[in-house]
Coordinates of N, CA, C and O in Angstrom, one line a residue:
M1494 N -133.8 93.0 14.5 CA -134.3 92.7 13.1 C -133.2 91.4 12.7 O -131.9 91.3 13.2
D1495 N -133.8 90.3 12.2 CA -132.8 89.1 12.0 C -132.6 89.2 10.5 O -132.6 90.2 9.8
D1496 N -131.7 88.2 10.1 CA -130.8 88.1 8.8 C -131.9 88.3 7.6 O -131.7 89.1 6.6
Q1497 N -133.1 87.6 7.8 CA -133.9 87.9 6.6 C -134.7 89.2 6.6 O -134.8 89.6 5.3
D1498 N -135.0 89.6 7.8 CA -135.5 91.0 7.6 C -134.6 92.0 6.8 O -134.9 93.1 6.2
T1499 N -133.2 91.9 7.3 CA -132.2 92.9 7.0 C -132.1 92.5 5.3 O -132.1 93.8 4.8
A1500 N -132.0 91.4 4.7 CA -132.1 91.1 3.6 C -133.3 92.0 2.8 O -133.1 92.2 1.6
A1501 N -134.3 91.5 3.3 CA -135.5 91.9 2.7 C -135.6 93.6 2.7 O -136.1 94.3 1.8
A1502 N -135.1 94.3 3.6 CA -135.0 95.9 3.5 C -133.9 96.2 2.8 O -134.0 97.2 2.2
L1503 N -132.9 95.3 2.5 CA -131.5 95.7 1.6 C -132.0 96.2 0.2 O -131.7 97.1 -0.3
W1504 N -132.5 95.2 -0.3 CA -132.6 95.1 -1.9 C -133.5 96.2 -2.3 O -133.4 96.9 -3.3
P1505 N -134.7 96.7 -1.7 CA -135.4 97.7 -2.0 C -134.6 99.0 -1.8 O -134.9 100.0 -2.8
V1506 N -133.8 99.3 -0.9 CA -132.9 100.3 -0.8 C -131.9 100.4 -2.0 O -131.8 101.5 -2.6
I1507 N -131.5 99.5 -2.2 CA -130.4 99.2 -3.4 C -131.2 99.6 -4.8 O -130.9 100.6 -5.4
D1508 N -132.3 99.3 -4.9 CA -133.1 99.6 -6.1 C -133.6 101.1 -6.1 O -133.5 101.7 -7.0
E1509 N -133.8 101.5 -4.9 CA -134.1 102.9 -4.8 C -133.0 103.9 -5.2 O -133.0 104.7 -5.9
L1510 N -131.9 103.5 -4.7 CA -130.5 104.2 -4.9 C -130.2 104.2 -6.4 O -129.9 105.1 -7.1
L1511 N -130.5 102.9 -7.1 CA -130.0 102.7 -8.4 C -131.1 103.7 -9.4 O -130.7 104.2 -10.2
T1512 N -132.3 103.6 -8.8 CA -133.3 104.6 -9.7 C -132.9 106.2 -9.5 O -133.0 106.5 -10.6
R1513 N -132.5 106.7 -8.3 CA -131.9 107.8 -8.1 C -130.8 108.1 -9.1 O -130.7 109.3 -9.6
L1514 N -130.1 107.4 -9.0 CA -128.6 107.4 -9.9 C -129.1 107.4 -11.2 O -128.4 108.3 -12.1
E1515 N -129.9 106.7 -11.7 CA -130.2 106.4 -13.2 C -130.9 107.7 -13.7 O -130.6 108.2 -14.7
A1516 N -131.7 108.4 -12.7 CA -132.3 109.4 -13.1 C -131.4 110.6 -13.3 O -131.8 111.7 -14.3
N1517 N -130.2 110.7 -12.7 CA -129.2 111.9 -13.1 C -128.1 111.5 -13.5 O -127.1 112.1 -13.8
R1518 N -128.2 110.2 -14.6 CA -127.0 109.6 -15.2 C -126.7 110.5 -16.7 O -127.8 110.6 -17.4
T1519 N -125.5 110.7 -16.8 CA -125.2 111.2 -18.2 C -124.6 110.2 -19.1 O -124.6 110.4 -20.1
N1520 N -124.0 109.1 -18.6 CA -123.5 108.0 -19.4 C -124.5 106.8 -19.3 O -124.8 106.5 -18.2
T1521 N -125.0 106.3 -20.3 CA -125.8 105.1 -20.4 C -125.0 103.9 -21.0 O -124.2 104.0 -21.6
G1522 N -125.9 102.8 -21.1 CA -125.4 101.7 -21.9 C -124.2 101.1 -21.3 O -123.9 101.1 -19.9
T1523 N -123.3 100.4 -22.2 CA -122.0 99.9 -21.7 C -121.2 100.9 -20.9 O -120.6 100.6 -19.9
Q1524 N -121.0 101.8 -21.4 CA -120.2 103.0 -20.7 C -120.8 103.4 -19.3 O -119.8 103.5 -18.4
G1525 N -121.9 103.5 -19.3 CA -122.6 103.8 -17.8 C -122.3 102.8 -16.8 O -121.9 103.1 -15.8
A1526 N -122.5 101.3 -17.3 CA -122.3 100.1 -16.5 C -120.9 100.1 -16.1 O -120.5 99.9 -14.8
L1527 N -119.9 100.4 -17.0 CA -118.3 100.3 -16.9 C -118.1 101.3 -15.6 O -117.3 101.3 -14.9
L1528 N -118.8 102.6 -15.9 CA -118.3 103.6 -15.0 C -118.8 103.6 -13.5 O -118.2 103.7 -12.7
R1529 N -120.0 102.6 -13.4 CA -120.5 102.4 -12.0 C -119.7 101.3 -11.4 O -119.4 101.4 -10.5
V1530 N -119.2 100.3 -12.4 CA -118.2 99.3 -11.7 C -116.8 100.2 -11.2 O -116.2 99.8 -10.2
L1531 N -116.3 101.1 -12.1 CA -115.1 101.8 -11.9 C -115.3 102.3 -10.4 O -114.3 102.7 -9.8
K1532 N -116.5 103.0 -10.1 CA -116.8 103.7 -8.8 C -116.4 103.0 -7.8 O -115.9 103.5 -6.8
L1533 N -116.2 101.5 -7.7 CA -115.8 100.8 -6.7 C -114.3 101.2 -6.3 O -114.1 101.2 -5.3
S1534 N -113.6 101.1 -7.5 CA -112.0 101.6 -7.3 C -112.0 102.9 -6.4 O -111.1 103.0 -5.4
E1535 N -112.9 104.0 -6.7 CA -112.8 105.1 -6.0 C -113.2 104.9 -4.6 O -112.4 105.4 -3.7
E1536 N -114.3 104.2 -4.3 CA -114.7 103.9 -2.9 C -113.4 103.1 -2.1 O -113.2 103.3 -1.1
V1537 N -112.8 102.1 -2.9 CA -111.7 101.3 -2.1 C -110.7 102.3 -1.7 O -110.1 102.2 -0.8
G1538 N -110.3 103.3 -2.6 CA -109.3 104.2 -2.5 C -109.7 105.1 -1.2 O -108.8 105.4 -0.3
E1539 N -110.8 105.3 -0.8 CA -111.2 106.1 0.2 C -111.2 105.3 1.5 O -110.8 105.6 2.5
V1540 N -111.4 104.0 1.4 CA -111.2 103.1 2.6 C -109.5 103.1 2.9 O -109.2 103.4 4.1
A1541 N -108.8 102.9 1.9 CA -107.3 103.0 2.2 C -107.0 104.3 2.9 O -106.2 104.3 3.7
E1542 N -107.4 105.4 2.2 CA -107.2 106.8 2.9 C -107.5 106.8 4.2 O -106.8 107.4 5.1
A1543 N -108.5 106.3 4.5 CA -109.2 106.3 6.0 C -108.4 105.5 7.1 O -108.0 105.9 7.9
V1544 N -107.9 104.3 6.4 CA -107.1 103.2 7.2 C -105.6 104.1 7.4 O -105.2 104.1 8.5
I1545 N -105.2 104.7 6.5 CA -104.0 105.4 6.5 C -104.0 106.6 7.7 O -103.2 106.8 8.5
G1546 N -105.3 107.3 7.8 CA -105.6 108.3 8.5 C -105.9 107.8 9.9 O -105.2 108.5 10.9
A1547 N -106.4 106.6 10.0 CA -106.7 106.1 11.4 C -105.5 105.5 12.0 O -105.4 105.6 13.1
T1548 N -104.4 105.2 11.3 CA -103.3 104.8 11.8 C -102.1 105.8 12.0 O -101.2 105.6 12.5
G1549 N -102.4 107.1 11.4 CA -101.4 108.0 11.3 C -100.3 107.8 10.4 O -99.2 108.5 10.9
D1550 N -100.4 106.9 9.5 CA -99.1 106.7 8.5 C -98.8 107.8 7.7 O -97.8 107.4 6.8
N1551 N -99.5 108.8 7.4 CA -99.3 110.1 6.5 C -98.6 111.0 7.6 O -99.3 111.8 8.2
P1552 N -97.3 111.1 7.4 CA -96.6 112.4 8.2 C -97.2 113.7 7.9 O -97.3 114.5 8.6
R1553 N -97.5 113.8 6.8 CA -98.2 115.4 6.6 C -99.6 115.3 7.2 O -99.9 116.5 7.7
K1554 N -100.4 114.3 7.3 CA -101.7 114.4 7.9 C -101.8 113.9 9.2 O -102.8 114.3 9.9
G1555 N -100.9 113.2 9.8 CA -101.1 112.4 11.1 C -102.3 111.6 11.0 O -103.0 110.8 10.2
F1556 N -103.0 111.8 12.1 CA -104.3 110.8 12.5 C -105.5 111.7 12.2 O -106.1 112.5 12.8
S1557 N -105.8 111.6 10.7 CA -106.9 112.4 10.1 C -108.2 111.9 10.1 O -109.2 112.5 9.7
H1558 N -108.2 110.5 10.3 CA -109.4 109.6 10.3 C -109.6 108.9 11.5 O -108.6 108.7 12.3
T1559 N -110.8 108.3 11.8 CA -111.1 107.2 12.9 C -111.4 106.1 12.5 O -111.6 105.9 11.1
W1560 N -111.5 105.0 13.3 CA -111.9 103.4 12.6 C -113.2 103.6 12.5 O -113.8 102.8 11.6
E1561 N -114.1 104.5 13.0 CA -115.5 104.7 12.5 C -115.5 105.2 11.1 O -116.2 104.8 10.4
D1562 N -114.5 106.0 10.7 CA -114.5 106.5 9.3 C -114.3 105.3 8.3 O -114.6 105.3 7.2
V1563 N -113.3 104.5 8.8 CA -113.0 103.2 8.0 C -114.2 102.4 7.8 O -114.8 101.8 6.8
Q1564 N -115.1 102.1 8.9 CA -116.3 101.5 9.0 C -117.3 102.0 7.9 O -117.9 101.4 7.1
R1565 N -117.3 103.3 7.8 CA -118.4 104.0 7.0 C -117.9 103.7 5.5 O -118.7 103.5 4.7
E1566 N -116.6 103.8 5.1 CA -116.0 103.7 4.0 C -116.3 102.3 3.5 O -116.6 102.1 2.4
L1567 N -116.1 101.5 4.3 CA -116.4 99.9 3.8 C -117.9 99.8 3.7 O -118.3 99.2 2.5
C1568 N -118.6 100.5 4.2 CA -120.2 100.1 4.0 C -120.3 101.0 2.6 O -121.2 100.2 1.8
D1569 N -119.7 102.0 2.3 CA -119.9 102.5 1.1 C -119.4 101.7 0.1 O -120.1 101.5 -1.2
V1570 N -118.3 100.7 0.0 CA -118.0 100.0 -1.1 C -118.9 98.9 -1.0 O -119.3 98.5 -2.1
A1571 N -119.4 98.3 0.1 CA -120.5 97.3 -0.2 C -121.6 97.9 -0.9 O -122.2 97.3 -1.8
I1572 N -122.2 98.9 -0.6 CA -123.3 99.7 -1.2 C -122.9 99.9 -2.7 O -124.0 99.5 -3.6
T1573 N -122.0 100.4 -2.8 CA -121.5 100.5 -4.2 C -121.3 99.3 -5.0 O -121.8 99.3 -6.3
A1574 N -120.9 98.2 -4.4 CA -121.1 97.1 -5.1 C -122.3 96.5 -5.3 O -122.6 95.9 -6.6
L1575 N -123.1 96.5 -4.5 CA -124.3 96.0 -4.7 C -125.3 96.9 -5.7 O -126.0 96.3 -6.4
V1576 N -125.0 98.4 -5.8 CA -125.8 99.0 -6.8 C -125.2 98.7 -8.3 O -126.0 98.6 -9.2
A1577 N -123.8 98.7 -8.3 CA -123.3 98.0 -9.6 C -123.8 96.7 -9.9 O -124.3 96.6 -11.1
L1578 N -123.9 95.8 -8.9 CA -124.5 94.5 -9.5 C -125.9 94.8 -9.9 O -126.2 93.9 -11.0
R1579 N -126.7 95.4 -9.2 CA -128.2 95.6 -9.6 C -128.1 96.2 -10.8 O -129.2 96.1 -11.7
S1580 N -127.2 97.1 -11.2 CA -127.3 97.9 -12.6 C -127.1 97.0 -13.8 O -127.3 97.1 -14.8
L1581 N -126.2 95.8 -13.3 CA -126.0 94.8 -14.4 C -127.2 93.7 -14.6 O -127.1 93.2 -15.8
T1582 N -127.8 93.3 -13.6 CA -129.0 92.5 -13.8 C -130.0 92.8 -12.6 O -129.9 93.1 -11.7
P1583 N -131.4 92.5 -13.1 CA -132.5 92.8 -12.4 C -132.4 91.7 -11.4 O -133.1 91.9 -10.4
Q1584 N -131.8 90.6 -11.4 CA -131.8 89.5 -10.5 C -130.7 89.5 -9.7 O -129.9 88.6 -9.1
A1585 N -130.1 90.6 -9.3 CA -129.0 90.9 -8.4 C -129.2 90.3 -6.9 O -128.0 89.8 -6.5
Q1586 N -130.2 90.2 -6.5 CA -130.4 89.4 -5.2 C -130.2 88.0 -5.3 O -129.6 87.7 -4.3
E1587 N -130.7 87.3 -6.2 CA -130.5 86.2 -6.5 C -129.2 85.7 -6.7 O -128.5 84.7 -6.2
V1588 N -128.6 86.5 -7.9 CA -127.0 86.4 -8.1 C -126.2 86.5 -6.6 O -125.4 85.8 -6.4
F1589 N -126.5 87.4 -6.0 CA -125.7 87.5 -4.7 C -126.1 86.4 -3.8 O -124.8 85.9 -3.3
E1590 N -127.1 86.1 -3.7 CA -127.3 85.0 -2.5 C -126.8 83.8 -3.1 O -126.3 83.1 -2.2
Q1591 N -126.8 83.4 -4.3 CA -126.3 82.1 -4.9 C -124.7 82.2 -4.7 O -124.0 81.2 -4.3
H1592 N -124.2 83.5 -5.1 CA -122.6 83.5 -4.8 C -122.2 83.6 -3.5 O -121.4 82.6 -3.1
L1593 N -123.0 83.9 -2.4 CA -122.8 83.9 -1.0 C -122.8 82.6 -0.5 O -122.0 82.3 0.3
K1594 N -123.9 81.9 -1.0 CA -123.7 80.4 -0.6 C -122.7 79.8 -1.1 O -121.9 78.9 -0.2
G1595 N -122.1 80.1 -2.3 CA -121.0 79.2 -2.7 C -119.9 79.7 -1.8 O -118.9 78.9 -1.6
V1596 N -119.7 80.8 -1.6 CA -118.7 81.5 -0.8 C -118.7 80.8 0.6 O -117.5 80.3 1.1
R1597 N -119.8 80.6 1.2 CA -119.9 80.1 2.7 C -119.6 78.6 2.7 O -119.0 78.2 3.6
E1598 N -120.0 78.0 1.4 CA -119.5 76.5 1.5 C -117.9 76.2 1.1 O -117.7 75.1 1.3
R1599 N -117.3 77.2 0.7 CA -115.9 77.0 0.4 C -115.0 76.5 1.7 O -115.3 77.2 2.8
P1600 N -114.2 75.7 1.5 CA -113.1 75.4 2.6 C -112.3 76.4 2.8 O -112.0 77.1 1.9
L1601 N -112.0 76.7 4.2 CA -111.2 77.8 4.5 C -109.6 77.4 4.4 O -108.7 78.4 4.5
S1602 N -109.3 76.1 4.5 CA -108.0 75.7 4.0 C -107.9 74.9 3.0 O -108.8 74.3 2.6
P1603 N -106.7 75.0 2.3 CA -106.6 74.0 1.2 C -106.6 72.4 1.5 O -106.5 72.2 2.5
P1604 N -107.2 71.7 0.5 CA -107.2 70.3 0.9 C -105.9 69.6 1.2 O -104.7 70.1 0.6
A1605 N -105.8 68.7 1.9 CA -104.8 68.0 2.5 C -104.1 67.2 1.5 O -104.6 66.7 0.5

């Protein structure tokens, strides 16, 4: 599967996830959108927990996670961000692709 196939398959899945979430939503409007964005903080916290568990840096828990757990949690962050973006605009794909293009074109080092 090439990049275009992956992108083409991604957005219908994001739309499906959003539809499923909307069907079970108790908060709507601005409050619902804000809560969807705040969900990102929860997911990022799960990444942090997995990294700490993968490195064994919590003396009470030791090595409680694997690097595969970290990978899965990072995927959850990406999915949650895309669903949040889609909940804010029906043009999420276009917004994301335009932003990605801009990020790709940024220089990696400060100007001399």
